[in-house]
Short mmCIF file of C-alpha atoms in Angstrom, two decimals:
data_model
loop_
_atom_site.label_atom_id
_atom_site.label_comp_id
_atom_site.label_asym_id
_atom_site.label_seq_id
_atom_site.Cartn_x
_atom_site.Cartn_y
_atom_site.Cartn_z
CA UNK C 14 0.00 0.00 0.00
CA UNK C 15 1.39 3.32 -1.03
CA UNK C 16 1.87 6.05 1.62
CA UNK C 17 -1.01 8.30 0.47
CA UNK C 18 -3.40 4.97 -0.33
CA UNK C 19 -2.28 4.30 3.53
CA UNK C 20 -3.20 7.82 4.69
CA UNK C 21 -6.50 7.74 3.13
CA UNK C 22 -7.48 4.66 4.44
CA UNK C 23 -6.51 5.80 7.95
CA UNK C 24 -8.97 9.02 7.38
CA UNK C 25 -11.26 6.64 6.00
CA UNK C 26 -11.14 4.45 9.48
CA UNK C 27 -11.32 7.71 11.78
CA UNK C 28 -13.78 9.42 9.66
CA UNK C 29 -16.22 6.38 9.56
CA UNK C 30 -15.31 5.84 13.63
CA UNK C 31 -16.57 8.77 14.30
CA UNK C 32 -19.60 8.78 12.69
CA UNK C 33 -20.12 5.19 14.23
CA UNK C 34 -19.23 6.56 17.90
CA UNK C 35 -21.58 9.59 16.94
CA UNK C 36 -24.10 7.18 15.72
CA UNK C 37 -23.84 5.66 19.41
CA UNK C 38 -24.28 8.63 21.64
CA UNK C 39 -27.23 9.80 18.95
CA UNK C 40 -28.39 6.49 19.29
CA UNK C 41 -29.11 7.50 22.90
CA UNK C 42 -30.34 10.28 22.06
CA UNK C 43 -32.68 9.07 19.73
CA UNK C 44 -33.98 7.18 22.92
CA UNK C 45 -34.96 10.21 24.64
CA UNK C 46 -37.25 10.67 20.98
CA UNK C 47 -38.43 7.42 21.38
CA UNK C 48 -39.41 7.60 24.51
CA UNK C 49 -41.21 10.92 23.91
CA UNK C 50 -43.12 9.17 20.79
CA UNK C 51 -44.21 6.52 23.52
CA UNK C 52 -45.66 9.12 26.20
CA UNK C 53 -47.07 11.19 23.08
CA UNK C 54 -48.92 7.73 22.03
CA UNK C 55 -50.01 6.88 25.74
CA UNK C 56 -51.81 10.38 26.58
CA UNK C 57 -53.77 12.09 27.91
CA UNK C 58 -53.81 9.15 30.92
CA UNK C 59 -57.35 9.90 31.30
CA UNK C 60 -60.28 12.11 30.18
CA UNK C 61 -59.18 15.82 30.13
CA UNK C 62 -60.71 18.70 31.66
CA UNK C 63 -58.63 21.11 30.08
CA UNK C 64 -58.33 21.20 26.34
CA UNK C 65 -55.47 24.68 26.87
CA UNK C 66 -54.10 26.92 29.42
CA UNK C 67 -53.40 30.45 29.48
CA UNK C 68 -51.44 31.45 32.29
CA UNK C 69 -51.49 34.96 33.31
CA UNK C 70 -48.01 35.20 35.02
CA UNK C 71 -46.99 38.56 37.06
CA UNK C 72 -43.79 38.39 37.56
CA UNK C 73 -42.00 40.11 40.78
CA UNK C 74 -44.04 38.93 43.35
CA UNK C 75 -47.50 40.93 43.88
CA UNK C 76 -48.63 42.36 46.91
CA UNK C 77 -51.39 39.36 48.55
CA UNK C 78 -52.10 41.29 51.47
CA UNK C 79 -53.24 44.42 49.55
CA UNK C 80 -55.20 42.48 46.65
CA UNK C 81 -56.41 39.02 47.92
CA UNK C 82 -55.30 38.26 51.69
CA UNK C 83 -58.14 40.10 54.07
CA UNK C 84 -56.42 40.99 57.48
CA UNK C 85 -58.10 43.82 59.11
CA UNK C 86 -56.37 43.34 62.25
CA UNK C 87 -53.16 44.27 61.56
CA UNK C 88 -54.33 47.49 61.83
CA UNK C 89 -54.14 47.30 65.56
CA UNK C 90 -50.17 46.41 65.20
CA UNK C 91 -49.39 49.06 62.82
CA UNK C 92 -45.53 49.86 63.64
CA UNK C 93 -44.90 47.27 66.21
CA UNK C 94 -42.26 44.47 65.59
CA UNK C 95 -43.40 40.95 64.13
CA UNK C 96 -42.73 38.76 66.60
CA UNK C 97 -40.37 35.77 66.54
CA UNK C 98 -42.93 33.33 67.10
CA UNK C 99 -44.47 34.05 63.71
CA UNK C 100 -40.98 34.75 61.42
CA UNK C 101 -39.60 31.82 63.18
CA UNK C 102 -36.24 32.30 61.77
CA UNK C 103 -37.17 32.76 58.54
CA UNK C 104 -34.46 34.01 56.16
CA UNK C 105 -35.01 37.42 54.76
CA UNK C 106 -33.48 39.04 51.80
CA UNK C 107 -30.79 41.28 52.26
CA UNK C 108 -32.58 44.22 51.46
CA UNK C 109 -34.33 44.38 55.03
CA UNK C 110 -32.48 41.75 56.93
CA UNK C 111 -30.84 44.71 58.77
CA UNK C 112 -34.31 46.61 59.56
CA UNK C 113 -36.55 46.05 62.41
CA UNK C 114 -39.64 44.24 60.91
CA UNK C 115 -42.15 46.75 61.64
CA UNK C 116 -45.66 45.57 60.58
CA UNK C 117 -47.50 47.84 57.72
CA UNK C 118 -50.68 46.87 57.79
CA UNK C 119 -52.97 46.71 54.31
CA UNK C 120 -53.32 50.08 52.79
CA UNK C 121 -56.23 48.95 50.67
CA UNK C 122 -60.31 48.70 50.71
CA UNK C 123 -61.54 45.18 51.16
CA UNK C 124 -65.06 44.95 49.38
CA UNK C 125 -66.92 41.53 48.86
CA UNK C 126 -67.84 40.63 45.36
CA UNK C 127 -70.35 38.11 43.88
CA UNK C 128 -72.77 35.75 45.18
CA UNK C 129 -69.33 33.84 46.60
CA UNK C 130 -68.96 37.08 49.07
CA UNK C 131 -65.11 36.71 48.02
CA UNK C 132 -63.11 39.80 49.42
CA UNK C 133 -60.39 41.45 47.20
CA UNK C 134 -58.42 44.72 47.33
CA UNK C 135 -60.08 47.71 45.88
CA UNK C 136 -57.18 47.76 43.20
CA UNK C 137 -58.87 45.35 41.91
CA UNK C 138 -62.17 46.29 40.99
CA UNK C 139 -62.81 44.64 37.75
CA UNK C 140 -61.72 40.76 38.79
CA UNK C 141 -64.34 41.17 41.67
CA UNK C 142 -66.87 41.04 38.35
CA UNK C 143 -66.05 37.52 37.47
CA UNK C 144 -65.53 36.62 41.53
CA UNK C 145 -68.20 33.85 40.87
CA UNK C 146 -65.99 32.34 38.18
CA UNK C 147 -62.53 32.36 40.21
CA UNK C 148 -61.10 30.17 42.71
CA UNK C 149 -58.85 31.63 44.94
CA UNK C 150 -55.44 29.79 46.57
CA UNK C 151 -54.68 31.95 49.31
CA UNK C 152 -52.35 29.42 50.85
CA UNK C 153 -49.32 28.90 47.47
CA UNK C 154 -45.50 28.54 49.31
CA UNK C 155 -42.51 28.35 47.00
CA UNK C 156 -38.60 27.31 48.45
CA UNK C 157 -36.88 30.78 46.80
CA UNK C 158 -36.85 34.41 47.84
CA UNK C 159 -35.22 35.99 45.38
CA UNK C 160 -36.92 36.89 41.47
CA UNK C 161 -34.94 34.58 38.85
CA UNK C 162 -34.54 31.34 41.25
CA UNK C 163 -38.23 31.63 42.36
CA UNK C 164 -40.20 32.54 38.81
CA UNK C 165 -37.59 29.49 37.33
CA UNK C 166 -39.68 27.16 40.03
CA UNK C 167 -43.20 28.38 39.69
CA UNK C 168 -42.55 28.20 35.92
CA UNK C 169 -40.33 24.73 35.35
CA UNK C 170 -40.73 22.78 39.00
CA UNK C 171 -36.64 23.57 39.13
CA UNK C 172 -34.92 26.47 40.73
CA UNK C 173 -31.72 26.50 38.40
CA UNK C 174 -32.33 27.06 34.74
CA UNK C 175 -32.11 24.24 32.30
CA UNK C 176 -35.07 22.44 32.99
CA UNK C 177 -37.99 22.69 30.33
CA UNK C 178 -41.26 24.91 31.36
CA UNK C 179 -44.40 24.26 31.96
CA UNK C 180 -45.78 24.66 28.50
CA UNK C 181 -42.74 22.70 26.87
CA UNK C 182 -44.23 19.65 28.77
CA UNK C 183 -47.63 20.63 27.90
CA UNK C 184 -46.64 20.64 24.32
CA UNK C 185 -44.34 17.11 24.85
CA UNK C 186 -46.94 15.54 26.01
CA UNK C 187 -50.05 16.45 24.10
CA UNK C 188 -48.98 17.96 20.90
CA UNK C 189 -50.39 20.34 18.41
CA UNK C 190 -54.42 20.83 17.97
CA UNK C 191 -53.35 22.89 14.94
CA UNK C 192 -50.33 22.59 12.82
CA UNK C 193 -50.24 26.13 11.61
CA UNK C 194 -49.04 27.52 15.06
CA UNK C 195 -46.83 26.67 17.68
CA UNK C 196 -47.88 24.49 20.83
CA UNK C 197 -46.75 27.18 23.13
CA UNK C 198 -46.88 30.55 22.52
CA UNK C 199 -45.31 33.78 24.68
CA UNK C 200 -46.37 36.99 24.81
CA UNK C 201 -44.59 39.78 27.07
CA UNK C 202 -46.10 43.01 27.88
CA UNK C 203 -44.72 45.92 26.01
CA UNK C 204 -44.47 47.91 28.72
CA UNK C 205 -44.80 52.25 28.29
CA UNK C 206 -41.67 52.72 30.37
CA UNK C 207 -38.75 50.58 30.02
CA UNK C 208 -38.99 47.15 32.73
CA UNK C 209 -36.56 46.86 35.11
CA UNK C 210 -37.16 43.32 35.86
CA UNK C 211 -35.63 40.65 32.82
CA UNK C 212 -37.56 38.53 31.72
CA UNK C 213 -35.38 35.75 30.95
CA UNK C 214 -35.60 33.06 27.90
CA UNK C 215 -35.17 30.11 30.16
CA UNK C 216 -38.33 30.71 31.39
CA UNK C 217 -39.87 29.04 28.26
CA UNK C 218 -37.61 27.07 27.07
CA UNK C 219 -37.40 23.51 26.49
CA UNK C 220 -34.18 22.64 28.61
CA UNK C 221 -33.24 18.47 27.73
CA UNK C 222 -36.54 18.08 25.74
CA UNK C 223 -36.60 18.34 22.10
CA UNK C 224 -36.44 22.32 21.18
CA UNK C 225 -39.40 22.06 19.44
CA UNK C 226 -41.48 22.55 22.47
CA UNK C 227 -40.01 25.69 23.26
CA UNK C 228 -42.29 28.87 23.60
CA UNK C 229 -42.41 30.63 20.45
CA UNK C 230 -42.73 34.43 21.54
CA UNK C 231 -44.86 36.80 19.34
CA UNK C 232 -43.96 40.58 19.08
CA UNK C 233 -45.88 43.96 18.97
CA UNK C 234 -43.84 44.84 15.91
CA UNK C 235 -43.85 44.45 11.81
CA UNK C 236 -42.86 41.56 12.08
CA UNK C 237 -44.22 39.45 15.14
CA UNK C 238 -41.95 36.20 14.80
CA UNK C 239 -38.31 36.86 13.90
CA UNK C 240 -37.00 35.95 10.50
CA UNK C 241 -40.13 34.52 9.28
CA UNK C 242 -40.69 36.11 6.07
CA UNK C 243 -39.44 35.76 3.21
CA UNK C 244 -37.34 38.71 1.85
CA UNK C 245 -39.01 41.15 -0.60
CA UNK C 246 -39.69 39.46 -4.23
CA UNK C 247 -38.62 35.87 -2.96
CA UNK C 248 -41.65 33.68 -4.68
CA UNK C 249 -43.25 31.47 -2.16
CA UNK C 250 -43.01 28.62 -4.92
CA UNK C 251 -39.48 29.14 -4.65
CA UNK C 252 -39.25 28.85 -0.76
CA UNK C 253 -41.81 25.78 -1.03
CA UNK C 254 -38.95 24.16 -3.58
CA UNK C 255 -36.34 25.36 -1.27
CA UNK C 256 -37.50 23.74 1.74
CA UNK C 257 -38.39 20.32 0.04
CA UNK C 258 -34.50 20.15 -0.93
CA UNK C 259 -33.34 21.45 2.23
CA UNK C 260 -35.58 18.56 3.94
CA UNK C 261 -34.60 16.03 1.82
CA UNK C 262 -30.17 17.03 2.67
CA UNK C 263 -31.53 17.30 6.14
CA UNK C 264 -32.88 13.64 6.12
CA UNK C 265 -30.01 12.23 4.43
CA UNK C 266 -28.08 13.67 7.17
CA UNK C 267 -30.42 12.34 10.01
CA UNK C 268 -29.75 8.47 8.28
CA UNK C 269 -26.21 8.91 8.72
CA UNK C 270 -26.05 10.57 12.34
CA UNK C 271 -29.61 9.54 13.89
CA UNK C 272 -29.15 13.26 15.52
CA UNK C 273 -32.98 13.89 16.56
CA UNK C 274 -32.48 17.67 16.22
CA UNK C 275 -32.22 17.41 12.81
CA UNK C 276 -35.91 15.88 12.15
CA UNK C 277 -36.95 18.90 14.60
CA UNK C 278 -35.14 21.18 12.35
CA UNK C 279 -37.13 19.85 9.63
CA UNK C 280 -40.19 20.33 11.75
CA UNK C 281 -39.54 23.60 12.64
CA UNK C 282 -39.10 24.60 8.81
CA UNK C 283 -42.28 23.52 8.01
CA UNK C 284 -44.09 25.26 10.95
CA UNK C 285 -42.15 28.83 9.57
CA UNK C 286 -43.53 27.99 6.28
CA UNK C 287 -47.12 27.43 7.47
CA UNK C 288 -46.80 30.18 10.25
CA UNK C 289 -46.24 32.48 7.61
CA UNK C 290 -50.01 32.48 6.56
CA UNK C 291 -51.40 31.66 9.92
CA UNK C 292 -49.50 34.32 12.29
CA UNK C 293 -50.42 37.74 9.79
CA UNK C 294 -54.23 36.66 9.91
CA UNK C 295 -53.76 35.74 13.83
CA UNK C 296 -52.29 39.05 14.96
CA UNK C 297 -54.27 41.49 13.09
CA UNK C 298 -57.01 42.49 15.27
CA UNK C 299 -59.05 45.15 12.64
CA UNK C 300 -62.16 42.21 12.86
CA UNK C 301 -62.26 42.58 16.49
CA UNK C 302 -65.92 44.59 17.51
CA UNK C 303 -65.66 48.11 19.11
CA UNK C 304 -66.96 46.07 22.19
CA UNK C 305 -64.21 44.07 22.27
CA UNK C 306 -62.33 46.66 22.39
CA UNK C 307 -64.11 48.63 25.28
CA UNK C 308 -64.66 45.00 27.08
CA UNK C 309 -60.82 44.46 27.84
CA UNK C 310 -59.86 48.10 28.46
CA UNK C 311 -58.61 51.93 26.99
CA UNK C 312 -55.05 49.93 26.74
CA UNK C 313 -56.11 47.34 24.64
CA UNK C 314 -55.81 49.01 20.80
CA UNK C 315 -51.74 49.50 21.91
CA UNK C 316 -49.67 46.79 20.50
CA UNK C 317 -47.91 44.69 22.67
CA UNK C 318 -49.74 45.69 25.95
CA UNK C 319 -50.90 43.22 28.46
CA UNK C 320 -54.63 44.10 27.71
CA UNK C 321 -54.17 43.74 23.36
CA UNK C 322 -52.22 40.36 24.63
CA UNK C 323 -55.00 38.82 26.49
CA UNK C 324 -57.21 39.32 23.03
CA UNK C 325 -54.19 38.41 21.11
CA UNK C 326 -54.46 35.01 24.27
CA UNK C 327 -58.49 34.18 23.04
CA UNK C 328 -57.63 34.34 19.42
CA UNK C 329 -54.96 31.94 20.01
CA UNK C 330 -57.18 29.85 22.40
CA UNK C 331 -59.71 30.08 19.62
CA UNK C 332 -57.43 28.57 16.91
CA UNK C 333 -56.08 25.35 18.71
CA UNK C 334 -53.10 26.26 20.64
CA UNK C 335 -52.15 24.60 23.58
CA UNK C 336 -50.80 26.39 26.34
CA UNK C 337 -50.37 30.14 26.02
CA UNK C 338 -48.23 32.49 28.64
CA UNK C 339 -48.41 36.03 29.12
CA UNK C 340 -45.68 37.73 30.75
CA UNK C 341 -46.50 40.93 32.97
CA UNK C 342 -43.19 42.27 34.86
CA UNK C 343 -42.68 44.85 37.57
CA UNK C 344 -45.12 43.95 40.40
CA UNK C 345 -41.85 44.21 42.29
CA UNK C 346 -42.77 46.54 45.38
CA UNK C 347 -39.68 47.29 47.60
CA UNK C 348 -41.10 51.08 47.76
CA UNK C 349 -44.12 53.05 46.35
CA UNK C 350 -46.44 50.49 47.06
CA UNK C 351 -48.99 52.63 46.57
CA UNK C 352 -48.33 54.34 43.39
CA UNK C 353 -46.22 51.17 41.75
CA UNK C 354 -49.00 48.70 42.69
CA UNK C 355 -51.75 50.46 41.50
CA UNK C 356 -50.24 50.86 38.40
CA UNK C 357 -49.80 47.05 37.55
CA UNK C 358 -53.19 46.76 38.68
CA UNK C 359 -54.21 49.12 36.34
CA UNK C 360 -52.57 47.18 33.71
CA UNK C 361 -54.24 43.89 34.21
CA UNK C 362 -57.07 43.96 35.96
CA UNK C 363 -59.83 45.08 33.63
CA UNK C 364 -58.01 42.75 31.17
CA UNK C 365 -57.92 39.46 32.88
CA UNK C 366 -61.08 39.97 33.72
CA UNK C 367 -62.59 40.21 30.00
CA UNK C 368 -60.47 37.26 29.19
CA UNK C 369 -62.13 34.82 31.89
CA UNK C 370 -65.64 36.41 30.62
CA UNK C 371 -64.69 36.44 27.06
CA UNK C 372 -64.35 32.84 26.81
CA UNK C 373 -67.16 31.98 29.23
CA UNK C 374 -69.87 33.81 26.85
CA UNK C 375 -67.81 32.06 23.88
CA UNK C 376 -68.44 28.53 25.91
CA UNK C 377 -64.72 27.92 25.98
CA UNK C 378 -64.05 28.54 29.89
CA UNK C 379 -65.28 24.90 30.26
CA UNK C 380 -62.45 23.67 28.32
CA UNK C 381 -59.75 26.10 29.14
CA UNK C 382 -57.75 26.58 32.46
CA UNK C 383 -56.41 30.13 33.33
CA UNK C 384 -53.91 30.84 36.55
CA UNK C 385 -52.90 33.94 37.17
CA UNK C 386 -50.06 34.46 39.90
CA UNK C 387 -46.37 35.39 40.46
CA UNK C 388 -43.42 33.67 41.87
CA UNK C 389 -43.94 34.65 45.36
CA UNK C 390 -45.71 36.81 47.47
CA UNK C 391 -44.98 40.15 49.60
CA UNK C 392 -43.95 40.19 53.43
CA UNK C 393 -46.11 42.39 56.35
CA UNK C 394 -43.29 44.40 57.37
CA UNK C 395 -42.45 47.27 55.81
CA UNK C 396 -39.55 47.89 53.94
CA UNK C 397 -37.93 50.96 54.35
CA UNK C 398 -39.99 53.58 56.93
CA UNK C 399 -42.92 51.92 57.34
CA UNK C 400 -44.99 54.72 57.66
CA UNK C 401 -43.97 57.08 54.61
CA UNK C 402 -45.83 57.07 51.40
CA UNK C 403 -42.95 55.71 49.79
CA UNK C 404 -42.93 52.54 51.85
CA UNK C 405 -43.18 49.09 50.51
CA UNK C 406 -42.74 45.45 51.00
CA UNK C 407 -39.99 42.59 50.72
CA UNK C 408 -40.14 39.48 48.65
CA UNK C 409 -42.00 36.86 50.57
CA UNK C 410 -42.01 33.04 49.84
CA UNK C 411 -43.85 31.39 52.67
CA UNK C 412 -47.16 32.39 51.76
CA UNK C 413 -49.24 34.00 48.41
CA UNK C 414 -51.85 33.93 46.20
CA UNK C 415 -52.48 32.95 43.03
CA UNK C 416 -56.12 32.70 41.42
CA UNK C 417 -57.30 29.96 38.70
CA UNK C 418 -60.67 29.62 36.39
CA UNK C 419 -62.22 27.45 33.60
CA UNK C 420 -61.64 23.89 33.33
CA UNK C 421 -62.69 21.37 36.22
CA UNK C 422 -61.55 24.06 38.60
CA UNK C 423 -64.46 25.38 41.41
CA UNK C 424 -65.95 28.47 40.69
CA UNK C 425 -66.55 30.77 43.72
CA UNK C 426 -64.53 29.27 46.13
CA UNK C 427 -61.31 30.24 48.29
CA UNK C 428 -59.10 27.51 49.55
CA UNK C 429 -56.72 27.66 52.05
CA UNK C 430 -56.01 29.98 55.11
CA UNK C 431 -53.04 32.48 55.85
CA UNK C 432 -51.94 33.66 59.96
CA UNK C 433 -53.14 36.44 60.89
CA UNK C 434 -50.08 37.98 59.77
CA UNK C 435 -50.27 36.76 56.46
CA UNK C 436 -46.97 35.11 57.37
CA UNK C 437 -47.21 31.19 57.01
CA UNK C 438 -49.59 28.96 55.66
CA UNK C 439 -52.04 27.62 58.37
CA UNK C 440 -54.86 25.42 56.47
CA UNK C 441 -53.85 23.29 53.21
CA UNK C 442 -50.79 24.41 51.71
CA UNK C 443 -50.04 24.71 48.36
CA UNK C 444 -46.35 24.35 46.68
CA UNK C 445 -45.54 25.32 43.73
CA UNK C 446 -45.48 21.90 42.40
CA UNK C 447 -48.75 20.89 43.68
CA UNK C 448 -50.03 23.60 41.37
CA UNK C 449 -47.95 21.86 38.36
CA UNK C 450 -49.88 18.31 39.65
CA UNK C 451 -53.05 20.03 39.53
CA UNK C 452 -53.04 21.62 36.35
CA UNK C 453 -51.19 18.45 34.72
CA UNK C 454 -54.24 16.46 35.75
CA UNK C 455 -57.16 19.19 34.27
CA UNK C 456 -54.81 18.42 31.14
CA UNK C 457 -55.63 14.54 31.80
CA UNK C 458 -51.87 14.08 33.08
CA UNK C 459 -50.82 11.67 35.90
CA UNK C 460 -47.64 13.61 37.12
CA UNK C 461 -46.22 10.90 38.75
CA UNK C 462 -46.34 8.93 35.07
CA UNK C 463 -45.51 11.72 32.72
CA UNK C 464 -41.79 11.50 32.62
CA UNK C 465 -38.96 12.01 30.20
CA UNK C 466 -35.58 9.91 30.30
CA UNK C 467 -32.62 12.14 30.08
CA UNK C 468 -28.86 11.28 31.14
CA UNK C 469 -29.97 8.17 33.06
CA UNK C 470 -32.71 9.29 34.78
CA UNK C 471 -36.39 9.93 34.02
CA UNK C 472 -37.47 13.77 34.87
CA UNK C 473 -40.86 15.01 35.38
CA UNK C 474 -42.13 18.46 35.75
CA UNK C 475 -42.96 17.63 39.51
CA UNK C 476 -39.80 16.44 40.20
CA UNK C 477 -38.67 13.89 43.28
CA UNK C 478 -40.50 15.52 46.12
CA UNK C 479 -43.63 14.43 46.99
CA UNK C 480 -46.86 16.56 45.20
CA UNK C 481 -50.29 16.00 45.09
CA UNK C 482 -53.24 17.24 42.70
CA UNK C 483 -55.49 19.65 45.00
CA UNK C 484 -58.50 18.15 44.49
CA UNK C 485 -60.20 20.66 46.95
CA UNK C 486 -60.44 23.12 44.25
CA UNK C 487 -61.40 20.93 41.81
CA UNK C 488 -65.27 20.84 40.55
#
């Protein structure tokens, strides 16, 4: 054998190794796929209650004890010092871990609303409209105090990024019920002063499942998905002819490597192609009715707000898609409660309202499950001078509030019980992940079964800990 046959044969051996050692750890991967076509064939476990979800999520932590968590007394304690027996140690951030804990009581109106008599702030006057429709769960508890840690757990199960959302499992699990838009869409609020809370991508992303599932966000601008259309004067025949080669290179590939990214690839193609019908038609709102318009609020004709998202949220519930998340930021209230509050509430409560009674007089509230909450709640002491205008309150993990409607979920109802503090949980607790069990099974989940197998172990949006569905909210 000549020296260059030699050489060539030798970059024939390690060229053809290493496709057959990448064959071996896709081959594992293609497990994971495998194992995701099995759990896609075996659900839902049982009948569903919940055909979608839109959650409503407020992120930085609002206020429970001015909007949902009634405690007159603390009136009586204005200024005095919590006592030990109720923080119990607690940690506190270190914003106000150096402060006395000086107890501001509620500096909000309390009115009951609806034949359910439920009791929420009066910066909140539009939810107590669809009170009869709501169930409130005064009693959530998360493990974090701090923003990105605790929004990454009420959002994924996990506190450390990496680990695919809520609506990624959603969409792993049940799929599309239309393939001309995603499985899980995001909108953020377009906010009129620039945030100054991130709103990070890990939040809906797809971590170790196939990135597929990811949440596909939708802009208020020309062009709502990135790099979707085609540049000016490109035929669509052309694209259509482009994409069949490109698909056909792409599976050649996928025999030779069994990488299952690249079939998702191909997936994900196709979905651009289709999307670039389906998402122009979804986002234009000029058929919406005047009284649409007037239903969900003065804000709702500017793009990109929270109240033009929530119709932007029915029209998508409308056309199939599966889980749907609106992002809200800044209910982060360290000072100004009462100006910086107010305003979120301003934002997205006459919204959220129309939503719940938009799809209840469209008859698909029986079919679709909405949560609204935040990562955590806000603590009774003040932060900074407790009794200045510009006071306000410290993250606060142990106890908050988050409300649900639609789907298998009792209407009317409050379930349970804060101290009288507003401190810890003192009647059925809620954790974050019981939440996840709950909605899982109005989706016709069994959280304990709905797993995924990735590096040797089979994760589930639950995780290890023990969690149970709440069935004391359920209808």
């Amino acid at each position: 054998m000549s020296e260059i046959d030699s050489k060539l044969g030798r970059r024939a051996f390690l060229n053809q190794a290493g496709l057959n050692f990448g064959a071996l750890a896709a081959a594992a991967m293609l497990g994971d796929e495998l194992a995701a076509s099995q759990v896609e064939r075996g659900l839902p476990h049982f009948a569903p209650k919940a055909e979608r979800v839109i959650f409503l999520t407020q992120s930085g932590g609002p206020s429970q004890i001015e909007l949902f968590d009634y405690k007159p007394d603390l009136h009586k304690l204005a200024g005095t010092e919590l006592p030990d027996s109720v923080r119990q140690g607690q940690r506190l951030t270190g914003m106000t871990k150096n402060q006395k804990q000086l107890i501001l009581p509620p500096i909000t109106r309390f009115d009951a609303h609806g034949q359910c008599g439920a009791l929420i702030g009066e910066w909140l006057p539009h939810l107590g409209s669809i009170a009869d429709d709501v169930c409130f769960v005064k009693s959530m508890v998360t493990d974090q105090i701090n923003h990105a840690p605790a929004m990454t757990k009420f959002l994924t199960g996990h506190q450390l990024p990496g680990r695919p959302s809520f609506g990624c499992w959603a969409s792993y699990g049940l799929g599309s019920m239309n393939k001309n838009l995603p499985d899980y869409v995001v909108l953020l609020s377009r906010m009129k002063r620039g945030s100054d809370q991130p709103l990070y991508d890990h939040y809906w992303g797809s971590g170790f499942l196939p990135s597929k599932h990811q949440g596909v966000k939708l802009r208020s601008a020309k062009d709502p998905v990135l790099y979707l259309n085609d540049p000016d004067g490109f035929p669509r025949e052309l694209r259509r002819d482009m994409l069949d080669s490109l698909a056909s290179l792409n599976r050649h590939h996928h025999a030779q490597t069994l990488d299952p990214e690249i079939e998702t690839r191909i997936d994900q193609y196709e979905m651009a192609f289709r999307m670039q019908s389906s998402i122009p038609e979804l986002t234009d709102l000029s058929d919406e009715s005047e009284s649409t318009f007037q239903m969900y609020g003065p804000d709702s004709r500017r793009p990109g707000s929270y109240a033009a998202n929530c119709i932007l949220a029915r029209r998508l519930a409308e056309r199939g898609v599966r889980f749907i998340q609106l992002f809200h930021p800044d209910w982060d209230h360290h000072s100004r409660l009462r100006s910086w509050c107010v305003s979120r509430c301003i934002d997205t409560d006459q919204p959220s309202a129309a939503l719940v009674a938009d799809l209840k007089r469209r008859g698909m509230l029986d079919d679709t499950l909405v949560i609204w909450g935040g990562e955590f709640g806000r603590g009774v002491a003040g932060q900074g001078k407790w009794d200045s205008p510009l006071a306000g309150r410290d993250h606060h993990p142990r106890c908050f509030t988050v409300w649900m409607a639609g789907a298998g979920i009792k209407p009317g109802f409050s379930y349970g019980a804060t101290d009288d503090f507003s401190y810890n949980v003192v009647e059925n607790p809620v954790h974050v992940r019981d939440l996840h069990a709950t909605a899982l099974h109005l989706l016709g989940i069994d959280h304990d079964r709905f797993t995924h197998r990735h590096q040797g172990l089979d994760f589930k949006l639950t995780g290890v800990e023990e969690s149970h569905v709440v069935d004391g909210i359920l209808a």
